[in-house]
mmCIF file of C-alpha atoms and ligand atoms in Angstrom:
data_model
loop_
_atom_site.group_PDB
_atom_site.id
_atom_site.type_symbol
_atom_site.label_atom_id
_atom_site.label_comp_id
_atom_site.label_asym_id
_atom_site.label_seq_id
_atom_site.Cartn_x
_atom_site.Cartn_y
_atom_site.Cartn_z
ATOM 1 C CA UNK A 1 74.928 -225.784 225.053
ATOM 2 C CA UNK A 2 76.413 -222.895 222.201
ATOM 3 C CA UNK A 3 75.869 -220.236 224.584
ATOM 4 C CA UNK A 4 77.883 -221.456 226.942
ATOM 5 C CA UNK A 5 81.025 -219.650 225.698
ATOM 6 C CA UNK A 6 79.468 -216.924 225.163
ATOM 7 C CA UNK A 7 81.551 -214.057 225.519
ATOM 8 C CA UNK A 8 84.698 -215.462 223.862
ATOM 9 C CA UNK A 9 86.360 -213.795 221.040
ATOM 10 C CA UNK A 10 86.139 -215.645 217.745
ATOM 11 C CA UNK A 11 88.752 -217.365 216.341
ATOM 12 C CA UNK A 12 90.817 -215.708 212.941
ATOM 13 C CA UNK A 13 92.945 -218.164 211.793
ATOM 14 C CA UNK A 14 95.023 -216.389 209.332
ATOM 15 C CA UNK A 15 98.201 -217.133 207.011
ATOM 16 C CA UNK A 16 101.184 -214.956 206.992
ATOM 17 C CA UNK A 17 102.270 -215.702 202.936
ATOM 18 C CA UNK A 18 105.068 -213.698 201.155
ATOM 19 C CA UNK A 19 108.110 -214.266 198.904
ATOM 20 C CA UNK A 20 111.061 -215.980 200.848
ATOM 21 C CA UNK A 21 112.684 -213.034 202.389
ATOM 22 C CA UNK A 22 110.130 -210.966 202.863
ATOM 23 C CA UNK A 23 109.210 -210.871 206.509
ATOM 24 C CA UNK A 24 107.118 -213.304 207.240
ATOM 25 C CA UNK A 25 108.541 -214.778 210.486
ATOM 26 C CA UNK A 26 110.420 -211.859 211.921
ATOM 27 C CA UNK A 27 107.087 -210.509 211.686
ATOM 28 C CA UNK A 28 105.353 -213.536 213.056
ATOM 29 C CA UNK A 29 108.273 -213.284 215.770
ATOM 30 C CA UNK A 30 107.608 -209.602 216.486
ATOM 31 C CA UNK A 31 103.495 -210.309 216.404
ATOM 32 C CA UNK A 32 103.597 -212.303 218.887
ATOM 33 C CA UNK A 33 106.250 -210.737 221.400
ATOM 34 C CA UNK A 34 104.350 -207.586 221.099
ATOM 35 C CA UNK A 35 101.107 -208.935 222.022
ATOM 36 C CA UNK A 36 102.645 -211.019 225.252
ATOM 37 C CA UNK A 37 102.314 -214.498 223.531
ATOM 38 C CA UNK A 38 106.694 -214.613 223.721
ATOM 39 C CA UNK A 39 109.592 -213.105 225.775
ATOM 40 C CA UNK A 40 112.048 -211.423 224.188
ATOM 41 C CA UNK A 41 114.101 -214.384 223.753
ATOM 42 C CA UNK A 42 111.685 -216.673 223.094
ATOM 43 C CA UNK A 43 110.848 -214.311 219.851
ATOM 44 C CA UNK A 44 114.408 -213.848 218.780
ATOM 45 C CA UNK A 45 114.640 -217.895 219.563
ATOM 46 C CA UNK A 46 110.887 -218.115 217.211
ATOM 47 C CA UNK A 47 113.246 -216.380 213.990
ATOM 48 C CA UNK A 48 116.321 -218.393 214.422
ATOM 49 C CA UNK A 49 114.459 -221.391 214.586
ATOM 50 C CA UNK A 50 111.927 -219.683 212.225
ATOM 51 C CA UNK A 51 114.833 -219.410 209.256
ATOM 52 C CA UNK A 52 117.175 -222.695 210.581
ATOM 53 C CA UNK A 53 114.473 -225.618 210.161
ATOM 54 C CA UNK A 54 113.430 -224.061 206.664
ATOM 55 C CA UNK A 55 110.244 -222.744 208.365
ATOM 56 C CA UNK A 56 108.419 -225.661 208.356
ATOM 57 C CA UNK A 57 105.760 -226.338 211.003
ATOM 58 C CA UNK A 58 108.076 -227.893 214.282
ATOM 59 C CA UNK A 59 109.829 -223.860 214.175
ATOM 60 C CA UNK A 60 106.394 -222.702 214.154
ATOM 61 C CA UNK A 61 105.240 -225.661 216.957
ATOM 62 C CA UNK A 62 107.562 -225.204 219.600
ATOM 63 C CA UNK A 63 106.318 -221.593 219.635
ATOM 64 C CA UNK A 64 103.125 -223.522 221.336
ATOM 65 C CA UNK A 65 104.899 -226.329 222.253
ATOM 66 C CA UNK A 66 106.246 -226.353 225.517
ATOM 67 C CA UNK A 67 107.141 -229.903 226.248
ATOM 68 C CA UNK A 68 107.991 -233.156 224.853
ATOM 69 C CA UNK A 69 105.974 -234.472 227.548
ATOM 70 C CA UNK A 70 103.135 -232.446 226.059
ATOM 71 C CA UNK A 71 103.280 -233.120 222.531
ATOM 72 C CA UNK A 72 102.671 -237.602 223.789
ATOM 73 C CA UNK A 73 99.901 -236.506 225.519
ATOM 74 C CA UNK A 74 98.566 -235.291 222.515
ATOM 75 C CA UNK A 75 97.296 -232.101 222.805
ATOM 76 C CA UNK A 76 99.444 -229.931 220.177
ATOM 77 C CA UNK A 77 98.039 -229.899 216.648
ATOM 78 C CA UNK A 78 99.931 -229.814 213.794
ATOM 79 C CA UNK A 79 98.711 -226.825 211.688
ATOM 80 C CA UNK A 80 97.254 -223.916 214.187
ATOM 81 C CA UNK A 81 100.698 -223.126 216.667
ATOM 82 C CA UNK A 82 100.471 -220.064 218.004
ATOM 83 C CA UNK A 83 97.916 -217.512 218.578
ATOM 84 C CA UNK A 84 97.807 -214.254 220.152
ATOM 85 C CA UNK A 85 94.842 -211.792 221.519
ATOM 86 C CA UNK A 86 93.445 -209.040 220.325
ATOM 87 C CA UNK A 87 90.638 -206.186 221.033
ATOM 88 C CA UNK A 88 88.568 -208.202 218.614
ATOM 89 C CA UNK A 89 89.945 -212.017 218.361
ATOM 90 C CA UNK A 90 92.020 -215.033 218.926
ATOM 91 C CA UNK A 91 94.480 -214.509 216.032
ATOM 92 C CA UNK A 92 95.746 -217.992 215.281
ATOM 93 C CA UNK A 93 99.055 -218.199 212.612
ATOM 94 C CA UNK A 94 98.749 -220.667 210.704
ATOM 95 C CA UNK A 95 102.327 -221.871 209.306
ATOM 96 C CA UNK A 96 102.831 -220.765 205.145
ATOM 97 C CA UNK A 97 106.339 -220.634 204.296
ATOM 98 C CA UNK A 98 107.955 -219.019 201.556
ATOM 99 C CA UNK A 99 110.701 -220.838 199.986
ATOM 100 C CA UNK A 100 109.810 -222.364 197.062
ATOM 101 C CA UNK A 101 110.462 -226.317 198.445
ATOM 102 C CA UNK A 102 107.976 -225.194 200.926
ATOM 103 C CA UNK A 103 104.954 -224.364 198.940
ATOM 104 C CA UNK A 104 103.205 -227.697 199.858
ATOM 105 C CA UNK A 105 103.530 -226.588 203.956
ATOM 106 C CA UNK A 106 101.840 -222.934 202.486
ATOM 107 C CA UNK A 107 99.253 -224.862 200.794
ATOM 108 C CA UNK A 108 98.212 -227.090 204.574
ATOM 109 C CA UNK A 109 97.646 -223.415 206.150
ATOM 110 C CA UNK A 110 96.738 -221.448 204.163
ATOM 111 C CA UNK A 111 93.638 -223.520 203.259
ATOM 112 C CA UNK A 112 92.361 -223.490 206.373
ATOM 113 C CA UNK A 113 92.479 -220.065 206.688
ATOM 114 C CA UNK A 114 89.751 -217.149 206.966
ATOM 115 C CA UNK A 115 92.750 -214.490 206.082
ATOM 116 C CA UNK A 116 95.575 -214.028 205.172
ATOM 117 C CA UNK A 117 98.300 -211.163 204.877
ATOM 118 C CA UNK A 118 100.829 -211.464 202.285
ATOM 119 C CA UNK A 119 104.241 -210.058 203.652
ATOM 120 C CA UNK A 120 106.053 -208.372 200.770
ATOM 121 C CA UNK A 121 109.717 -206.606 200.521
ATOM 122 C CA UNK A 122 110.076 -202.679 200.004
ATOM 123 C CA UNK A 123 113.417 -202.707 199.820
ATOM 124 C CA UNK A 124 114.247 -201.703 195.952
ATOM 125 C CA UNK A 125 115.297 -204.665 194.401
ATOM 126 C CA UNK A 126 113.716 -207.060 195.840
ATOM 127 C CA UNK A 127 109.837 -206.352 195.261
ATOM 128 C CA UNK A 128 110.684 -206.263 191.654
ATOM 129 C CA UNK A 129 112.004 -209.730 192.568
ATOM 130 C CA UNK A 130 109.053 -211.475 194.289
ATOM 131 C CA UNK A 131 106.425 -210.119 190.979
ATOM 132 C CA UNK A 132 108.976 -211.343 188.300
ATOM 133 C CA UNK A 133 111.815 -213.501 189.565
ATOM 134 C CA UNK A 134 111.187 -216.554 188.136
ATOM 135 C CA UNK A 135 108.856 -216.120 186.014
ATOM 136 C CA UNK A 136 106.418 -216.870 188.746
ATOM 137 C CA UNK A 137 107.509 -214.242 191.632
ATOM 138 C CA UNK A 138 106.516 -216.010 194.836
ATOM 139 C CA UNK A 139 104.216 -213.230 195.663
ATOM 140 C CA UNK A 140 102.411 -213.445 192.470
ATOM 141 C CA UNK A 141 102.495 -217.361 192.981
ATOM 142 C CA UNK A 142 101.394 -217.087 196.839
ATOM 143 C CA UNK A 143 98.337 -214.038 196.128
ATOM 144 C CA UNK A 144 96.993 -216.575 193.493
ATOM 145 C CA UNK A 145 97.163 -220.072 195.704
ATOM 146 C CA UNK A 146 95.192 -218.187 198.062
ATOM 147 C CA UNK A 147 92.476 -216.820 196.234
ATOM 148 C CA UNK A 148 91.987 -220.487 194.823
ATOM 149 C CA UNK A 149 91.403 -221.860 198.298
ATOM 150 C CA UNK A 150 88.892 -219.095 198.913
ATOM 151 C CA UNK A 151 91.073 -217.030 201.307
ATOM 152 C CA UNK A 152 88.819 -213.354 200.465
ATOM 153 C CA UNK A 153 90.289 -210.819 202.854
ATOM 154 C CA UNK A 154 93.550 -210.032 202.241
ATOM 155 C CA UNK A 155 95.745 -207.660 204.325
ATOM 156 C CA UNK A 156 99.259 -206.592 201.804
ATOM 157 C CA UNK A 157 102.155 -205.758 204.685
ATOM 158 C CA UNK A 158 104.555 -203.608 202.838
ATOM 159 C CA UNK A 159 107.659 -204.598 204.710
ATOM 160 C CA UNK A 160 111.158 -203.481 205.602
ATOM 161 C CA UNK A 161 109.609 -200.036 204.820
ATOM 162 C CA UNK A 162 112.718 -199.092 207.144
ATOM 163 C CA UNK A 163 114.902 -199.759 203.992
ATOM 164 C CA UNK A 164 113.708 -197.191 201.639
ATOM 165 C CA UNK A 165 112.978 -194.506 204.341
ATOM 166 C CA UNK A 166 109.639 -195.147 205.091
ATOM 167 C CA UNK A 167 108.897 -193.308 201.610
ATOM 168 C CA UNK A 168 105.667 -192.478 200.378
ATOM 169 C CA UNK A 169 105.923 -192.592 196.425
ATOM 170 C CA UNK A 170 107.404 -195.968 196.614
ATOM 171 C CA UNK A 171 104.241 -197.575 198.928
ATOM 172 C CA UNK A 172 102.275 -195.827 196.322
ATOM 173 C CA UNK A 173 104.911 -197.879 193.330
ATOM 174 C CA UNK A 174 104.581 -201.033 195.116
ATOM 175 C CA UNK A 175 100.298 -200.109 196.043
ATOM 176 C CA UNK A 176 100.326 -199.642 192.146
ATOM 177 C CA UNK A 177 102.350 -202.555 190.603
ATOM 178 C CA UNK A 178 100.220 -205.362 192.502
ATOM 179 C CA UNK A 179 96.076 -203.716 192.625
ATOM 180 C CA UNK A 180 95.931 -204.885 189.212
ATOM 181 C CA UNK A 181 97.641 -207.873 189.918
ATOM 182 C CA UNK A 182 95.345 -208.775 193.129
ATOM 183 C CA UNK A 183 92.102 -207.553 191.086
ATOM 184 C CA UNK A 184 93.359 -210.348 188.299
ATOM 185 C CA UNK A 185 93.558 -212.965 190.996
ATOM 186 C CA UNK A 186 89.454 -212.284 192.136
ATOM 187 C CA UNK A 187 90.556 -210.085 194.689
ATOM 188 C CA UNK A 188 88.096 -207.633 195.680
ATOM 189 C CA UNK A 189 90.228 -203.813 196.244
ATOM 190 C CA UNK A 190 87.240 -203.386 198.834
ATOM 191 C CA UNK A 191 89.009 -206.675 200.435
ATOM 192 C CA UNK A 192 92.221 -205.553 199.913
ATOM 193 C CA UNK A 193 94.367 -203.475 203.028
ATOM 194 C CA UNK A 194 97.623 -202.231 202.414
ATOM 195 C CA UNK A 195 99.525 -201.339 205.048
ATOM 196 C CA UNK A 196 103.550 -200.259 205.778
ATOM 197 C CA UNK A 197 105.774 -201.600 208.268
ATOM 198 C CA UNK A 198 108.886 -202.180 209.153
ATOM 199 C CA UNK A 199 108.486 -205.649 211.107
ATOM 200 C CA UNK A 200 112.578 -204.957 212.516
ATOM 201 C CA UNK A 201 111.916 -201.551 213.634
ATOM 202 C CA UNK A 202 108.496 -202.384 215.159
ATOM 203 C CA UNK A 203 106.818 -199.369 212.876
ATOM 204 C CA UNK A 204 103.210 -199.229 212.455
ATOM 205 C CA UNK A 205 102.289 -203.504 213.395
ATOM 206 C CA UNK A 206 100.406 -203.135 217.110
ATOM 207 C CA UNK A 207 100.243 -199.059 216.993
ATOM 208 C CA UNK A 208 100.745 -195.855 214.620
ATOM 209 C CA UNK A 209 104.116 -195.555 213.934
ATOM 210 C CA UNK A 210 106.500 -193.037 216.186
ATOM 211 C CA UNK A 211 108.986 -192.542 213.293
ATOM 212 C CA UNK A 212 107.780 -189.342 211.707
ATOM 213 C CA UNK A 213 108.871 -190.140 208.500
ATOM 214 C CA UNK A 214 105.931 -193.143 208.105
ATOM 215 C CA UNK A 215 103.522 -190.816 210.756
ATOM 216 C CA UNK A 216 103.959 -188.179 208.848
ATOM 217 C CA UNK A 217 102.122 -189.465 205.209
ATOM 218 C CA UNK A 218 100.242 -192.268 207.204
ATOM 219 C CA UNK A 219 97.363 -191.889 209.446
ATOM 220 C CA UNK A 220 95.726 -195.389 209.176
ATOM 221 C CA UNK A 221 95.145 -198.135 211.037
ATOM 222 C CA UNK A 222 97.922 -199.833 212.009
ATOM 223 C CA UNK A 223 98.354 -203.559 211.633
ATOM 224 C CA UNK A 224 96.732 -204.921 213.710
ATOM 225 C CA UNK A 225 94.224 -202.545 213.793
ATOM 226 C CA UNK A 226 93.388 -203.916 210.157
ATOM 227 C CA UNK A 227 93.579 -207.486 211.146
ATOM 228 C CA UNK A 228 90.885 -206.283 213.771
ATOM 229 C CA UNK A 229 88.591 -204.952 210.538
ATOM 230 C CA UNK A 230 88.309 -208.234 209.012
ATOM 231 C CA UNK A 231 84.906 -208.942 209.056
ATOM 232 C CA UNK A 232 84.456 -211.835 211.343
ATOM 233 C CA UNK A 233 84.353 -214.881 209.562
ATOM 234 C CA UNK A 234 81.364 -217.178 208.323
ATOM 235 C CA UNK A 235 81.115 -219.810 211.133
ATOM 236 C CA UNK A 236 78.523 -222.634 209.787
ATOM 237 C CA UNK A 237 77.657 -223.488 213.677
ATOM 238 C CA UNK A 238 74.003 -224.620 212.611
ATOM 239 C CA UNK A 239 74.650 -226.966 210.058
ATOM 240 C CA UNK A 240 76.155 -230.701 211.306
ATOM 241 C CA UNK A 241 79.398 -231.223 212.421
ATOM 242 C CA UNK A 242 82.345 -231.989 209.921
ATOM 243 C CA UNK A 243 85.257 -232.423 211.869
ATOM 244 C CA UNK A 244 87.955 -233.197 208.948
ATOM 245 C CA UNK A 245 90.736 -235.451 210.853
ATOM 246 C CA UNK A 246 94.111 -233.865 210.087
ATOM 247 C CA UNK A 247 96.282 -236.021 212.400
ATOM 248 C CA UNK A 248 95.623 -238.841 214.608
ATOM 249 C CA UNK A 249 97.707 -238.931 218.488
ATOM 250 C CA UNK A 250 97.515 -242.678 219.761
ATOM 251 C CA UNK A 251 98.500 -243.983 223.305
ATOM 252 C CA UNK A 252 98.475 -247.280 223.259
ATOM 253 C CA UNK A 253 98.969 -247.702 226.774
ATOM 254 C CA UNK A 254 96.031 -245.722 227.416
ATOM 255 C CA UNK A 255 94.163 -247.031 224.885
ATOM 256 C CA UNK A 256 93.213 -243.735 223.953
ATOM 257 C CA UNK A 257 93.226 -242.043 220.435
ATOM 258 C CA UNK A 258 92.907 -237.745 219.751
ATOM 259 C CA UNK A 259 91.629 -236.560 216.494
ATOM 260 C CA UNK A 260 92.553 -233.410 215.694
ATOM 261 C CA UNK A 261 91.554 -230.672 213.156
ATOM 262 C CA UNK A 262 89.854 -227.858 212.030
ATOM 263 C CA UNK A 263 86.042 -228.058 212.128
ATOM 264 C CA UNK A 264 84.495 -226.601 209.640
ATOM 265 C CA UNK A 265 80.694 -226.374 210.481
ATOM 266 C CA UNK A 266 78.770 -227.405 214.184
ATOM 267 C CA UNK A 267 79.829 -228.354 217.004
ATOM 268 C CA UNK A 268 81.499 -230.462 219.691
ATOM 269 C CA UNK A 269 80.444 -230.998 222.690
ATOM 270 C CA UNK A 270 82.017 -233.728 225.850
ATOM 271 C CA UNK A 271 80.199 -236.918 226.164
ATOM 272 C CA UNK A 272 78.454 -237.034 222.657
ATOM 273 C CA UNK A 273 78.506 -239.443 220.298
ATOM 274 C CA UNK A 274 80.257 -238.885 216.687
ATOM 275 C CA UNK A 275 80.228 -240.998 213.525
ATOM 276 C CA UNK A 276 83.729 -242.165 212.582
ATOM 277 C CA UNK A 277 84.404 -241.981 208.741
ATOM 278 C CA UNK A 278 84.443 -243.132 206.190
ATOM 279 C CA UNK A 279 84.455 -246.449 208.703
ATOM 280 C CA UNK A 280 81.122 -244.914 209.993
ATOM 281 C CA UNK A 281 81.325 -246.413 213.461
ATOM 282 C CA UNK A 282 80.193 -244.413 216.203
ATOM 283 C CA UNK A 283 81.916 -243.238 219.164
ATOM 284 C CA UNK A 284 82.699 -241.205 222.172
ATOM 285 C CA UNK A 285 84.011 -237.301 222.838
ATOM 286 C CA UNK A 286 86.007 -237.893 226.031
ATOM 287 C CA UNK A 287 88.035 -234.561 225.927
ATOM 288 C CA UNK A 288 88.481 -231.808 224.085
ATOM 289 C CA UNK A 289 91.402 -229.705 224.207
ATOM 290 C CA UNK A 290 91.624 -226.536 221.542
ATOM 291 C CA UNK A 291 95.246 -224.515 221.398
ATOM 292 C CA UNK A 292 96.665 -226.549 224.432
ATOM 293 C CA UNK A 293 94.067 -226.246 226.971
ATOM 294 C CA UNK A 294 90.525 -228.003 227.705
ATOM 295 C CA UNK A 295 87.014 -226.813 227.149
ATOM 296 C CA UNK A 296 83.535 -228.723 226.789
ATOM 297 C CA UNK A 297 82.522 -226.663 223.768
ATOM 298 C CA UNK A 298 84.641 -226.306 220.439
ATOM 299 C CA UNK A 299 82.623 -224.803 217.371
ATOM 300 C CA UNK A 300 83.000 -224.199 212.839
ATOM 301 C CA UNK A 301 86.004 -221.967 213.025
ATOM 302 C CA UNK A 302 88.452 -223.887 216.086
ATOM 303 C CA UNK A 303 91.423 -225.966 215.945
ATOM 304 C CA UNK A 304 91.363 -229.045 218.329
ATOM 305 C CA UNK A 305 92.122 -232.099 219.140
ATOM 306 C CA UNK A 306 89.177 -234.629 220.013
ATOM 307 C CA UNK A 307 90.241 -237.637 222.638
ATOM 308 C CA UNK A 308 87.624 -241.028 221.486
ATOM 309 C CA UNK A 309 86.583 -243.667 223.257
ATOM 310 C CA UNK A 310 84.578 -246.449 222.473
ATOM 311 C CA UNK A 311 86.609 -247.245 218.821
ATOM 312 C CA UNK A 312 89.054 -248.596 217.709
ATOM 313 C CA UNK A 313 92.130 -246.435 217.053
ATOM 314 C CA UNK A 314 92.170 -248.373 213.909
ATOM 315 C CA UNK A 315 89.603 -246.477 211.947
ATOM 316 C CA UNK A 316 90.418 -243.177 213.456
ATOM 317 C CA UNK A 317 92.722 -241.639 210.472
ATOM 318 C CA UNK A 318 93.779 -239.090 209.030
ATOM 319 C CA UNK A 319 92.534 -238.089 205.952
ATOM 320 C CA UNK A 320 88.472 -238.886 208.352
ATOM 321 C CA UNK A 321 86.142 -237.466 209.222
ATOM 322 C CA UNK A 322 83.967 -236.968 212.403
ATOM 323 C CA UNK A 323 80.164 -236.036 212.143
ATOM 324 C CA UNK A 324 77.275 -236.419 213.621
ATOM 325 C CA UNK A 325 75.438 -239.751 213.768
ATOM 326 C CA UNK A 326 72.617 -238.720 211.581
ATOM 327 C CA UNK A 327 74.128 -237.094 208.912
ATOM 328 C CA UNK A 328 77.340 -238.783 207.972
ATOM 329 C CA UNK A 329 79.160 -237.417 204.980
ATOM 330 C CA UNK A 330 79.698 -239.048 201.607
ATOM 331 C CA UNK A 331 82.369 -241.917 200.812
ATOM 332 C CA UNK A 332 83.292 -242.220 197.335
ATOM 333 C CA UNK A 333 86.534 -244.068 195.745
ATOM 334 C CA UNK A 334 86.008 -242.313 191.652
ATOM 335 C CA UNK A 335 86.312 -238.440 191.271
ATOM 336 C CA UNK A 336 87.095 -234.988 188.815
ATOM 337 C CA UNK A 337 89.816 -232.827 189.524
ATOM 338 C CA UNK A 338 91.293 -229.729 189.190
ATOM 339 C CA UNK A 339 94.639 -229.885 190.503
ATOM 340 C CA UNK A 340 97.747 -228.109 190.424
ATOM 341 C CA UNK A 341 100.891 -229.820 189.837
ATOM 342 C CA UNK A 342 103.861 -227.768 191.967
ATOM 343 C CA UNK A 343 106.617 -230.351 191.383
ATOM 344 C CA UNK A 344 107.747 -228.124 188.589
ATOM 345 C CA UNK A 345 108.828 -224.762 187.976
ATOM 346 C CA UNK A 346 105.113 -222.609 186.986
ATOM 347 C CA UNK A 347 102.158 -224.291 188.156
ATOM 348 C CA UNK A 348 99.646 -225.800 186.280
ATOM 349 C CA UNK A 349 96.330 -226.398 186.301
ATOM 350 C CA UNK A 350 94.949 -229.482 184.631
ATOM 351 C CA UNK A 351 92.065 -231.547 184.820
ATOM 352 C CA UNK A 352 91.763 -235.118 185.737
ATOM 353 C CA UNK A 353 89.767 -238.304 187.007
ATOM 354 C CA UNK A 354 91.144 -240.408 189.591
ATOM 355 C CA UNK A 355 90.022 -243.955 191.156
ATOM 356 C CA UNK A 356 91.668 -244.946 194.784
ATOM 357 C CA UNK A 357 92.207 -248.170 196.213
ATOM 358 C CA UNK A 358 90.347 -247.365 199.490
ATOM 359 C CA UNK A 359 87.157 -245.021 200.241
ATOM 360 C CA UNK A 360 87.757 -241.664 201.198
ATOM 361 C CA UNK A 361 85.157 -239.424 202.645
ATOM 362 C CA UNK A 362 85.070 -236.480 199.814
ATOM 363 C CA UNK A 363 82.767 -234.057 198.587
ATOM 364 C CA UNK A 364 82.027 -231.285 195.652
ATOM 365 C CA UNK A 365 84.423 -228.319 196.348
ATOM 366 C CA UNK A 366 81.161 -225.693 196.247
ATOM 367 C CA UNK A 367 79.595 -227.613 198.168
ATOM 368 C CA UNK A 368 82.134 -227.990 201.293
ATOM 369 C CA UNK A 369 85.673 -226.732 201.347
ATOM 370 C CA UNK A 370 87.031 -228.751 204.089
ATOM 371 C CA UNK A 371 85.691 -232.032 202.142
ATOM 372 C CA UNK A 372 86.561 -230.800 198.001
ATOM 373 C CA UNK A 373 90.370 -230.297 198.561
ATOM 374 C CA UNK A 374 93.264 -233.105 197.882
ATOM 375 C CA UNK A 375 96.465 -233.139 197.313
ATOM 376 C CA UNK A 376 98.562 -235.572 196.263
ATOM 377 C CA UNK A 377 101.524 -236.385 197.570
ATOM 378 C CA UNK A 378 104.291 -239.033 196.602
ATOM 379 C CA UNK A 379 107.403 -240.357 198.743
ATOM 380 C CA UNK A 380 106.646 -238.226 200.920
ATOM 381 C CA UNK A 381 106.611 -234.983 199.762
ATOM 382 C CA UNK A 382 103.012 -232.928 197.864
ATOM 383 C CA UNK A 383 102.987 -233.205 194.571
ATOM 384 C CA UNK A 384 99.912 -231.451 193.694
ATOM 385 C CA UNK A 385 96.932 -230.027 195.502
ATOM 386 C CA UNK A 386 93.344 -229.851 193.717
ATOM 387 C CA UNK A 387 89.737 -229.668 193.916
ATOM 388 C CA UNK A 388 87.326 -231.873 193.872
ATOM 389 C CA UNK A 389 84.700 -230.937 190.773
ATOM 390 C CA UNK A 390 82.825 -234.069 190.534
ATOM 391 C CA UNK A 391 81.944 -237.347 192.800
ATOM 392 C CA UNK A 392 80.872 -239.829 190.600
ATOM 393 C CA UNK A 393 80.477 -243.152 193.229
HETATM 394 P P1 GDP B 1 111.293 -214.823 205.526
HETATM 395 O O1 GDP B 1 111.837 -215.552 205.097
HETATM 396 O O2 GDP B 1 109.547 -214.458 204.970
HETATM 397 O O3 GDP B 1 109.985 -215.440 206.826
HETATM 398 O O4 GDP B 1 111.465 -213.680 206.063
HETATM 399 P P2 GDP B 1 112.393 -213.576 207.751
HETATM 400 O O5 GDP B 1 111.489 -213.341 208.462
HETATM 401 O O6 GDP B 1 113.686 -214.172 207.551
HETATM 402 O O7 GDP B 1 113.251 -212.231 207.235
HETATM 403 C C1 GDP B 1 114.522 -212.304 206.683
HETATM 404 C C2 GDP B 1 115.216 -210.911 206.783
HETATM 405 O O8 GDP B 1 114.508 -209.638 206.482
HETATM 406 C C3 GDP B 1 116.069 -210.820 207.924
HETATM 407 O O9 GDP B 1 117.506 -210.727 207.368
HETATM 408 C C4 GDP B 1 115.464 -209.944 209.178
HETATM 409 O O10 GDP B 1 116.060 -209.810 210.002
HETATM 410 C C5 GDP B 1 114.875 -209.587 207.392
HETATM 411 N N1 GDP B 1 113.833 -207.844 207.608
HETATM 412 C C6 GDP B 1 112.887 -208.724 208.369
HETATM 413 N N2 GDP B 1 111.862 -207.707 208.610
HETATM 414 C C7 GDP B 1 112.792 -206.882 208.075
HETATM 415 C C8 GDP B 1 112.165 -205.133 207.819
HETATM 416 O O11 GDP B 1 111.342 -204.946 208.608
HETATM 417 N N3 GDP B 1 113.359 -204.127 208.115
HETATM 418 C C9 GDP B 1 114.660 -205.220 207.656
HETATM 419 N N4 GDP B 1 115.727 -204.032 207.580
HETATM 420 N N5 GDP B 1 115.061 -206.152 208.031
HETATM 421 C C10 GDP B 1 114.000 -206.322 207.242
#
């Protein structure tokens, strides 16, 4: 049944990361507008709300999320919220706020990313602050986090080139200073693309620069072409289904429950049976929604809301997994983690063992990325993130 939807573009989950004020909201808004997803008025509203709302997931959510009624029907998802279509891909922009306080949000986006655009502010002083300010600059921190979550492909969008007169020297200077750092994070030179842009003046975003100060020395691809040149993400549809549940939407009146998340491996089809973990109960797939429209099949890489039938809604929970009935995922209560503690000035990496009071679906990070990530939360905020190095029981 995987061939039914042949011809559709493959999906690329793209995280937009970078220092606060580097221009991420402006860039995201412009791309969505230029590619027909937002009107000019909506674009300005988008940028404004993204700023005012602290760039949390809601700011991005409204761009896709048309009405409260739709929200209640449960067809929007928490992470995948805005998308546009290029020649090659259907590109989902992941919420990646830049402010220090929002690093946990940035992480939830980054863990789903196939590739990232690292936005750098080229203006004099700002770039330097992004690299070295506050001991550990956000530009550095974001690049490190993105890499530690397995993102290999990165596009460095050197933004606000208008503020430095589209100077080639400035662009080269920034590249020179960032490149060795990106190498030290584990990025290969061949997996890093450098693009000079101005999000504000719409230079080099979806077509070649019109400003001669830029087109005079830069003949490389525009940002959208660079995105299209990214290698297609590996989608393991041949492996059994694993759909980690990020969010659950219940409609008690209709006795319905929907599990939201991104398919890590395999595929899911209307009418098929799935195992709901950690409970181990079976349920039937009633319908599937992908970015607010229904589809009969979804596969690895897709962000979906799967409406389930024949299961007690209390058994479907965030942190759980939908999987193939013949291939249940492991469940455990004792783990060894390597975690990055966020709630302090300079993040540190430590190893530790944890015992949980309730069994969770878990796997070593090296075996399954989706089930090998851990988030430690306290009073509603994320205090540490990490990976599972060993499943002990
Ligand atoms: P974010 O915090 O990374 O999302 O940054 P914003 O998109 O909110 O942008 C921060 C500020 O920089 C805003 O005042 C933008 O208008 C401005 N800005 C963004 N891109 C550009 C650009 O290309 N050129 C100039 N001159 N200003 C920009």
